[in-house]
XYZ file of C-alpha atoms in Angstrom:
569
model
C -46.892 -3.295 64.101
C -48.976 -0.447 62.777
C -46.959 2.250 61.027
C -47.664 5.944 61.278
C -47.111 8.176 58.254
C -45.249 11.501 58.540
C -48.544 13.199 57.716
C -50.289 11.502 60.645
C -47.362 12.394 62.923
C -47.696 16.004 61.841
C -51.396 15.944 62.545
C -50.877 14.679 66.082
C -47.925 16.938 66.736
C -49.812 20.126 65.765
C -53.213 19.217 67.111
C -54.444 21.796 69.588
C -55.195 20.407 73.062
C -58.891 19.884 73.601
C -60.684 20.683 76.838
C -62.726 17.502 76.472
C -62.199 13.977 75.197
C -62.992 13.326 71.564
C -62.488 10.525 69.040
C -60.179 10.691 66.100
C -61.605 12.556 63.097
C -62.205 9.971 60.373
C -62.856 12.387 57.540
C -63.002 16.190 57.279
C -66.191 15.922 55.236
C -67.889 13.551 57.678
C -66.687 15.564 60.649
C -67.856 18.838 59.183
C -71.214 17.263 58.372
C -71.459 16.113 61.973
C -70.729 19.634 63.170
C -73.408 20.958 60.859
C -75.977 18.510 62.193
C -75.048 18.481 65.872
C -73.911 21.982 66.773
C -77.059 23.960 67.445
C -76.323 26.202 70.369
C -72.590 26.019 70.957
C -70.873 29.275 70.167
C -74.078 31.353 70.156
C -73.000 33.342 73.170
C -69.663 34.037 71.533
C -71.177 35.085 68.232
C -73.593 37.444 69.952
C -70.891 39.285 71.801
C -70.997 37.384 75.103
C -67.248 37.598 75.666
C -65.788 38.721 78.983
C -63.064 41.362 79.069
C -59.784 39.697 78.224
C -57.605 41.932 80.344
C -58.264 43.292 83.856
C -59.501 46.859 84.014
C -57.107 49.559 85.138
C -58.272 52.651 86.938
C -55.930 54.859 84.925
C -57.603 54.086 81.595
C -61.115 53.501 80.366
C -63.925 55.660 79.122
C -63.483 58.277 81.846
C -60.160 59.503 80.500
C -59.929 62.920 78.884
C -57.848 64.123 75.940
C -57.003 60.593 74.707
C -54.230 59.746 72.290
C -55.919 58.648 69.080
C -54.900 55.547 67.162
C -56.315 54.642 63.769
C -56.145 51.036 62.532
C -57.432 50.160 59.064
C -58.549 46.518 58.934
C -59.862 44.183 56.285
C -63.641 43.947 56.281
C -63.585 40.334 57.456
C -61.611 40.975 60.646
C -62.672 44.560 61.426
C -65.612 43.551 63.720
C -63.393 41.327 65.884
C -60.567 43.874 65.919
C -63.039 46.568 66.972
C -63.806 44.490 70.063
C -60.087 44.083 70.723
C -59.699 47.861 70.451
C -62.579 48.553 72.844
C -61.061 46.186 75.393
C -57.660 47.793 74.901
C -58.982 51.337 75.404
C -60.894 50.290 78.524
C -57.907 48.667 80.204
C -54.927 50.699 79.022
C -52.855 52.568 81.593
C -52.738 55.455 79.106
C -55.732 57.479 77.972
C -56.251 56.184 74.421
C -59.030 56.014 71.829
C -58.487 53.370 69.139
C -60.558 53.623 65.989
C -60.795 50.557 63.712
C -61.862 51.391 60.161
C -63.180 48.635 57.884
C -61.863 48.631 54.320
C -61.192 45.995 51.643
C -57.508 45.075 51.664
C -57.135 45.774 47.948
C -58.488 49.292 48.376
C -56.131 50.038 51.273
C -53.165 48.657 49.318
C -54.023 50.969 46.420
C -54.338 53.990 48.698
C -50.994 53.260 50.343
C -49.348 52.771 46.944
C -50.595 56.165 45.770
C -49.702 57.852 49.082
C -53.381 58.666 49.616
C -53.897 56.866 52.942
C -53.462 59.510 55.632
C -53.813 59.368 59.371
C -53.519 55.599 59.791
C -51.120 54.081 62.321
C -51.529 50.443 61.319
C -53.133 48.201 58.757
C -54.387 44.631 59.119
C -54.978 43.155 55.636
C -56.256 39.618 55.239
C -53.038 38.453 53.571
C -49.371 39.407 53.360
C -49.820 39.196 49.603
C -51.263 42.714 49.621
C -47.868 44.068 50.684
C -46.308 42.718 47.486
C -49.181 43.999 45.373
C -48.968 47.396 47.077
C -45.286 47.629 46.161
C -46.005 46.582 42.570
C -48.751 49.182 42.260
C -46.487 51.897 43.647
C -43.823 50.978 41.097
C -46.391 51.144 38.294
C -47.304 54.646 39.488
C -43.662 55.705 39.441
C -43.500 55.918 43.230
C -41.341 54.319 45.867
C -43.010 51.555 47.846
C -44.395 52.861 51.170
C -42.072 52.294 54.100
C -44.379 49.990 56.034
C -43.276 47.369 58.565
C -45.002 43.988 58.590
C -45.343 42.285 61.940
C -46.664 38.872 62.885
C -50.188 37.648 62.287
C -52.987 38.548 64.657
C -55.276 35.749 63.412
C -55.485 33.190 60.605
C -58.043 31.272 58.607
C -57.430 28.340 56.240
C -58.547 28.329 52.625
C -61.261 25.688 52.166
C -63.979 24.615 49.771
C -67.430 25.888 50.655
C -70.202 23.516 49.609
C -73.936 24.150 50.032
C -75.000 21.934 52.927
C -78.138 21.009 51.009
C -75.888 19.229 48.501
C -73.378 17.753 50.970
C -74.352 14.171 50.112
C -72.835 14.726 46.649
C -69.392 15.026 48.245
C -69.634 12.397 50.996
C -68.565 9.416 48.876
C -65.288 10.835 47.569
C -62.154 12.497 48.833
C -62.177 16.123 47.747
C -59.086 18.195 47.064
C -57.313 20.405 44.567
C -56.666 17.367 42.382
C -60.435 16.821 42.238
C -60.832 20.267 40.707
C -57.974 19.606 38.304
C -59.554 16.368 37.136
C -62.920 18.028 36.568
C -64.672 15.548 38.862
C -66.356 18.468 40.600
C -67.010 22.030 39.531
C -65.378 25.037 41.109
C -66.154 28.718 41.515
C -63.431 31.249 42.247
C -64.520 34.761 43.280
C -62.448 37.339 41.415
C -58.785 36.726 42.423
C -57.987 40.365 41.667
C -59.842 41.279 44.860
C -60.039 37.991 46.807
C -56.934 36.819 48.655
C -58.658 33.484 49.356
C -59.195 32.869 45.650
C -55.612 33.761 44.874
C -54.248 31.480 47.607
C -56.507 28.752 46.224
C -55.116 29.161 42.715
C -51.586 28.833 44.111
C -52.590 25.613 45.917
C -54.241 24.358 42.731
C -51.003 24.964 40.819
C -48.906 23.247 43.484
C -51.143 20.156 43.382
C -50.828 19.710 39.606
C -48.776 16.749 38.360
C -45.440 17.840 36.937
C -45.838 15.605 33.887
C -49.027 17.329 32.724
C -48.281 21.015 32.023
C -51.648 21.563 30.298
C -53.854 20.681 33.255
C -53.487 23.974 35.178
C -54.155 26.301 32.230
C -57.048 24.109 31.119
C -58.546 24.182 34.629
C -58.065 27.934 34.974
C -59.809 28.494 31.654
C -62.724 26.357 32.854
C -62.890 28.190 36.205
C -62.615 31.516 34.404
C -65.763 30.903 32.391
C -67.729 32.108 35.432
C -66.007 34.569 37.782
C -68.342 35.566 40.620
C -67.931 39.104 41.892
C -68.502 38.057 45.512
C -68.790 35.096 47.861
C -72.576 35.349 47.974
C -72.800 35.336 44.189
C -70.552 32.270 44.100
C -72.673 30.444 46.673
C -75.841 31.118 44.709
C -74.154 29.766 41.575
C -72.974 26.644 43.428
C -76.514 25.952 44.613
C -77.853 26.217 41.067
C -75.001 24.331 39.347
C -75.991 21.166 37.470
C -73.165 19.141 39.030
C -71.440 19.091 42.449
C -69.689 22.455 42.759
C -67.585 24.083 45.479
C -66.605 27.681 46.176
C -62.978 28.532 46.972
C -63.316 30.478 50.210
C -62.046 30.495 53.803
C -63.163 28.788 56.957
C -63.991 32.183 58.454
C -66.187 33.086 55.472
C -68.100 29.829 55.952
C -68.734 30.783 59.586
C -69.696 34.337 58.638
C -72.086 33.118 55.959
C -73.742 30.596 58.267
C -74.246 33.176 61.002
C -75.982 35.570 58.635
C -77.684 33.006 56.383
C -78.689 30.076 58.633
C -81.407 29.053 56.183
C -78.817 28.301 53.451
C -75.802 26.972 55.377
C -72.409 26.145 53.917
C -70.226 23.177 54.737
C -66.449 23.611 54.878
C -64.593 20.887 52.991
C -60.903 20.760 53.795
C -58.778 19.858 50.726
C -57.186 16.474 51.263
C -53.765 17.719 50.050
C -53.853 20.544 52.558
C -54.057 24.238 51.859
C -52.619 27.574 52.845
C -54.134 30.206 55.081
C -54.750 33.932 55.145
C -52.430 35.340 57.775
C -53.750 38.848 58.732
C -50.386 40.538 59.487
C -50.149 43.604 61.698
C -48.568 46.230 59.445
C -47.119 49.472 60.818
C -47.685 52.543 58.681
C -45.018 55.298 58.935
C -45.690 57.289 62.088
C -46.876 60.888 62.015
C -44.515 63.427 63.531
C -45.672 65.225 66.668
C -45.190 65.700 70.366
C -46.939 62.433 71.180
C -44.965 60.312 68.669
C -43.147 58.391 71.405
C -46.375 57.754 73.308
C -48.151 56.677 70.148
C -45.361 54.237 69.304
C -45.580 52.763 72.810
C -49.365 52.420 72.565
C -49.123 50.831 69.140
C -46.638 48.285 70.508
C -49.103 47.389 73.234
C -52.087 47.298 70.892
C -50.238 44.956 68.530
C -49.498 42.645 71.467
C -53.135 42.741 72.568
C -54.300 42.150 69.016
C -52.374 38.873 68.895
C -53.879 37.788 72.207
C -57.504 38.463 71.290
C -58.230 34.826 70.485
C -61.730 34.753 71.985
C -62.815 37.755 69.938
C -61.470 36.167 66.752
C -62.856 32.690 67.478
C -66.323 34.194 67.848
C -66.054 35.422 64.253
C -64.670 32.117 62.913
C -60.916 32.812 62.959
C -58.114 30.597 64.206
C -55.444 32.143 66.425
C -52.263 33.745 65.111
C -50.524 30.350 65.033
C -53.311 28.601 63.140
C -54.720 26.719 66.120
C -57.536 27.172 68.572
C -61.172 26.149 68.693
C -63.989 27.505 66.541
C -67.425 26.466 67.702
C -69.703 27.143 64.785
C -71.950 25.394 62.324
C -70.281 23.901 59.244
C -66.599 23.829 60.277
C -64.279 21.600 62.273
C -64.061 22.682 65.901
C -60.345 21.979 66.170
C -57.605 22.618 63.653
C -55.677 19.354 63.373
C -52.895 20.680 61.156
C -52.434 24.473 61.037
C -52.156 25.670 57.446
C -49.027 27.657 56.521
C -49.438 31.227 55.255
C -49.905 31.507 51.513
C -46.615 32.109 49.681
C -46.579 35.535 48.018
C -44.342 34.525 45.087
C -46.476 31.547 44.081
C -49.617 33.671 44.388
C -48.237 36.404 42.151
C -47.311 33.776 39.570
C -50.781 32.234 39.823
C -52.423 35.641 39.393
C -50.318 36.364 36.309
C -51.310 33.050 34.746
C -54.964 33.532 35.694
C -55.050 37.053 34.257
C -53.511 35.810 31.033
C -55.811 32.829 30.594
C -59.060 34.517 31.574
C -58.497 37.740 29.679
C -61.306 38.380 27.215
C -60.488 37.257 23.709
C -61.452 38.377 20.235
C -60.308 35.836 17.677
C -60.806 35.016 14.032
C -60.374 31.299 13.303
C -59.575 30.358 9.696
C -59.969 26.670 8.795
C -58.352 25.009 5.797
C -61.051 23.305 3.688
C -58.874 22.363 0.722
C -59.371 18.933 -0.832
C -56.542 17.324 1.152
C -58.566 17.711 4.365
C -60.570 14.674 3.219
C -57.493 12.439 3.318
C -57.255 9.742 6.028
C -55.639 10.831 9.284
C -55.604 7.532 11.149
C -57.991 5.965 13.571
C -60.634 5.719 10.866
C -60.958 9.513 10.691
C -60.331 12.014 7.918
C -58.266 15.116 8.633
C -61.322 17.377 8.722
C -63.022 15.038 11.205
C -60.016 15.112 13.502
C -60.196 18.902 13.481
C -63.958 18.812 14.155
C -63.379 16.676 17.235
C -60.624 18.930 18.598
C -62.581 22.116 17.863
C -65.728 20.794 19.508
C -63.836 20.149 22.746
C -62.037 23.485 22.677
C -65.157 25.559 22.043
C -66.561 24.656 25.429
C -63.560 26.213 27.156
C -64.538 29.763 26.367
C -66.727 32.092 28.375
C -69.536 34.076 26.825
C -67.370 37.218 26.879
C -65.150 35.666 24.194
C -65.682 37.058 20.699
C -65.138 34.516 17.949
C -65.592 34.377 14.184
C -64.910 31.661 11.617
C -63.591 31.713 8.062
C -63.052 28.718 5.818
C -60.328 29.002 3.174
C -59.141 27.347 -0.002
C -58.914 28.405 -3.632
C -62.054 28.938 -5.721
C -64.243 30.260 -2.904
C -67.474 32.132 -3.756
C -66.748 35.822 -4.366
C -63.354 35.250 -5.941
C -61.296 35.300 -2.681
C -59.446 32.489 -0.966
C -61.666 32.651 2.103
C -65.323 32.748 3.010
C -66.785 34.198 6.192
C -69.152 31.615 7.673
C -69.571 33.245 11.096
C -68.786 36.901 11.953
C -66.671 37.843 14.960
C -69.217 38.220 17.758
C -69.760 37.313 21.415
C -70.327 33.671 22.326
C -72.797 34.911 24.939
C -75.270 35.268 22.065
C -76.897 31.806 21.893
C -77.698 32.235 18.193
C -74.056 33.079 17.381
C -72.727 30.197 19.453
C -75.105 27.817 17.708
C -73.977 29.210 14.344
C -70.335 28.341 15.135
C -71.309 24.894 16.389
C -73.277 24.322 13.189
C -70.371 25.445 11.014
C -68.003 23.091 12.851
C -70.366 20.159 12.411
C -70.828 20.767 8.670
C -67.261 21.610 7.578
C -66.998 18.789 5.012
C -69.580 20.531 2.832
C -67.181 23.465 2.305
C -64.254 21.387 1.045
C -62.918 22.163 -2.448
C -59.825 23.498 -4.178
C -56.242 23.977 -2.998
C -54.715 25.792 -0.020
C -54.987 29.574 -0.346
C -53.003 30.343 2.796
C -51.125 33.644 2.313
C -53.994 35.789 0.980
C -56.209 34.514 3.794
C -53.666 35.472 6.437
C -53.129 38.932 4.944
C -56.836 39.750 4.768
C -57.489 38.262 8.211
C -54.739 40.265 9.907
C -55.885 43.400 8.053
C -59.447 42.867 9.316
C -58.407 42.251 12.935
C -56.198 45.365 12.932
C -59.006 47.481 11.465
C -61.495 46.196 14.031
C -59.068 46.055 16.954
C -60.856 46.106 20.322
C -58.820 47.510 23.267
C -58.861 45.477 26.460
C -59.151 42.173 24.609
C -56.664 39.703 23.145
C -57.105 40.218 19.390
C -55.706 37.314 17.378
C -56.031 35.160 14.291
C -55.847 31.362 14.455
C -55.015 29.358 11.302
C -55.617 25.610 11.020
C -54.105 24.034 7.892
C -52.853 20.674 6.645
C -50.661 21.998 3.857
C -48.729 24.860 2.368
C -49.750 27.822 0.221
C -50.383 26.524 -3.306
C -52.387 29.408 -4.755
C -50.189 30.407 -7.700
C -51.763 33.850 -7.961
C -51.446 34.821 -4.282
C -49.077 37.187 -2.539
C -45.590 35.774 -1.944
C -44.300 34.916 1.518
C -41.763 37.772 1.521
C -44.409 40.267 0.416
C -46.799 38.949 3.074
C -44.188 39.397 5.785
C -43.504 42.960 4.618
C -47.204 43.860 4.637
C -47.604 42.368 8.110
C -44.600 44.377 9.331
C -46.149 47.575 7.967
C -49.365 46.917 9.906
C -47.623 45.926 13.121
C -48.431 48.155 16.111
C -46.910 47.152 19.480
C -49.828 48.842 21.260
C -52.385 46.926 19.179
C -50.860 43.495 18.565
C -52.625 40.877 16.447
C -50.625 37.652 16.868
C -51.191 34.904 14.316
C -51.339 31.377 15.754
C -50.776 28.692 13.115
C -51.573 25.018 13.656
C -50.205 22.638 11.047
C -51.752 19.187 10.898
C -50.251 16.290 8.944
C -46.974 15.655 7.109
C -47.495 18.196 4.318
C -47.445 21.428 6.324
C -44.841 24.085 5.578
C -43.669 24.567 9.157
C -40.754 26.843 8.235
C -43.019 29.395 6.517
C -45.545 29.134 9.340
C -42.836 29.919 11.889
C -41.718 33.000 9.931
C -45.305 34.323 9.830
C -45.820 33.616 13.540
C -42.553 35.327 14.485
C -43.479 38.423 12.470
C -46.724 38.834 14.423
C -45.644 37.744 17.909
C -47.587 34.508 17.519
C -46.549 30.874 17.393
C -46.561 27.930 15.001
C -47.519 24.439 16.146
C -47.288 21.115 14.387
C -49.395 18.006 14.963
C -48.768 14.746 13.096
C -51.119 12.303 14.843
C -54.862 12.663 15.522
C -54.300 12.688 19.286
C -51.666 15.394 18.907
C -54.167 17.837 17.471
C -56.224 17.895 20.690
C -53.124 18.844 22.702
C -51.809 21.332 20.168
C -55.188 23.003 19.881
C -55.344 23.489 23.659
C -51.788 24.861 23.730
C -52.419 27.225 20.847
C -55.548 28.712 22.351
C -54.404 28.842 25.978
C -51.025 30.385 25.153
C -52.224 32.972 22.660
C -52.166 35.713 25.325
C -48.642 35.158 26.583
C -46.797 34.875 23.276
C -43.967 35.369 22.575
C -42.921 34.914 26.221
C -44.741 31.717 27.257
């Protein structure tokens, strides 16, 4: 007997009824490719406005009415065109003389206006995600205001979060199952339009986090850092980057955005790939804004009730623009997407999205770091696996360097006793942007040639003091300013500052508004972890210890990915 999995049962249970017979969908990628190739005229009438009036006309309403009651609905840019058609139909068929104006505005902008009490005259708001309600409240709190007394109703339409792939490169995805785990593994590339302004990107990051294996806590921060190296400002910018990418690359977007793009850019169509693990959806809630006082307040409330009901029943208007209905079902006849939703996606969870945004903001924040590398004689000692300690560091550093975007500012010191100039350190690369190819190549060259700098003992404390002093003096607002120390030993410069004196000097420089955390990575059995921890604690940094060659790779990733959240990681 053939068994049916709970997932398959769910698919059949939620599948929308079709008006025609169709075979079972073997693969979302194959099915979407078939839609792309076969659908040429279906849906054209819908997309060009050929939709009949949804509700029967009533002689009491319509364009002939005088002195109408005015309603103002602010809607996200993606749904405003469809909601405008709903409003026109509503005005034409209402039993009350009404004029409904739908204003298009990015959800983030409306949330900010509501939070600052600067949105006047609006009766309702339809953002693309309920997340904006939480962000509106957070913004209001940051401004020292009470959260606006809005009332969130049910969704008027939905659209699932998907991967958008250039159709011209669809063959690159046909052989494999594609999902959030594929992004996490690095098998394909990903582009995430700025999550600060894109609800789809933020919902995608939450799905990415949910798909991560619990036994690998480094995989999400590592993936976010990789995604954050290129943050497109818009969907179109992301699509252009995906087309030009050297390897198969997808854009985190929505099904509706795929439809919208294909309608306006038929020469460069997108293909919607539905993540195999499933995804969440943008839910477009109908949000009531506090009513204005006046003689017509009762009438306005009644009209708004009716408009909200009509808005949830405007499926044909929404389908023409690529949306699913308010329950996540319905048919969308358009190039590049599945016609029928087999398993409606649940709305994105606000809590998980806020957590994902916090992690993203931390990991992708621009950095300005000074890396100081121990080049004392002990770094030539064997570390296992046929490698010397300095070679283990070179391997770990080479992998980590590729994680940083061009906006990162990085400099390199090497340190030991008896350096040229009479100090315990030597600047081999100044702190500058990695976007400068010459500077990046300089750091790569330094990393590859570190053995040539090795001499002397470990001059740790003087190096830390001068490094922290430099980073404080050259502090750059808006960036994470830090110092990273890699050492295999303990301070053995007899003429250097003492540990207690170092801690006192660091405390004197400390400025909570201009923090310079020191991240210390000890490698090997000879490191003075206790002293390292005291230095890290004094600066709001952290001390790490690695004993095996393979440990250093992991510790290096942790140290650099967590530098922005210390001491509260």
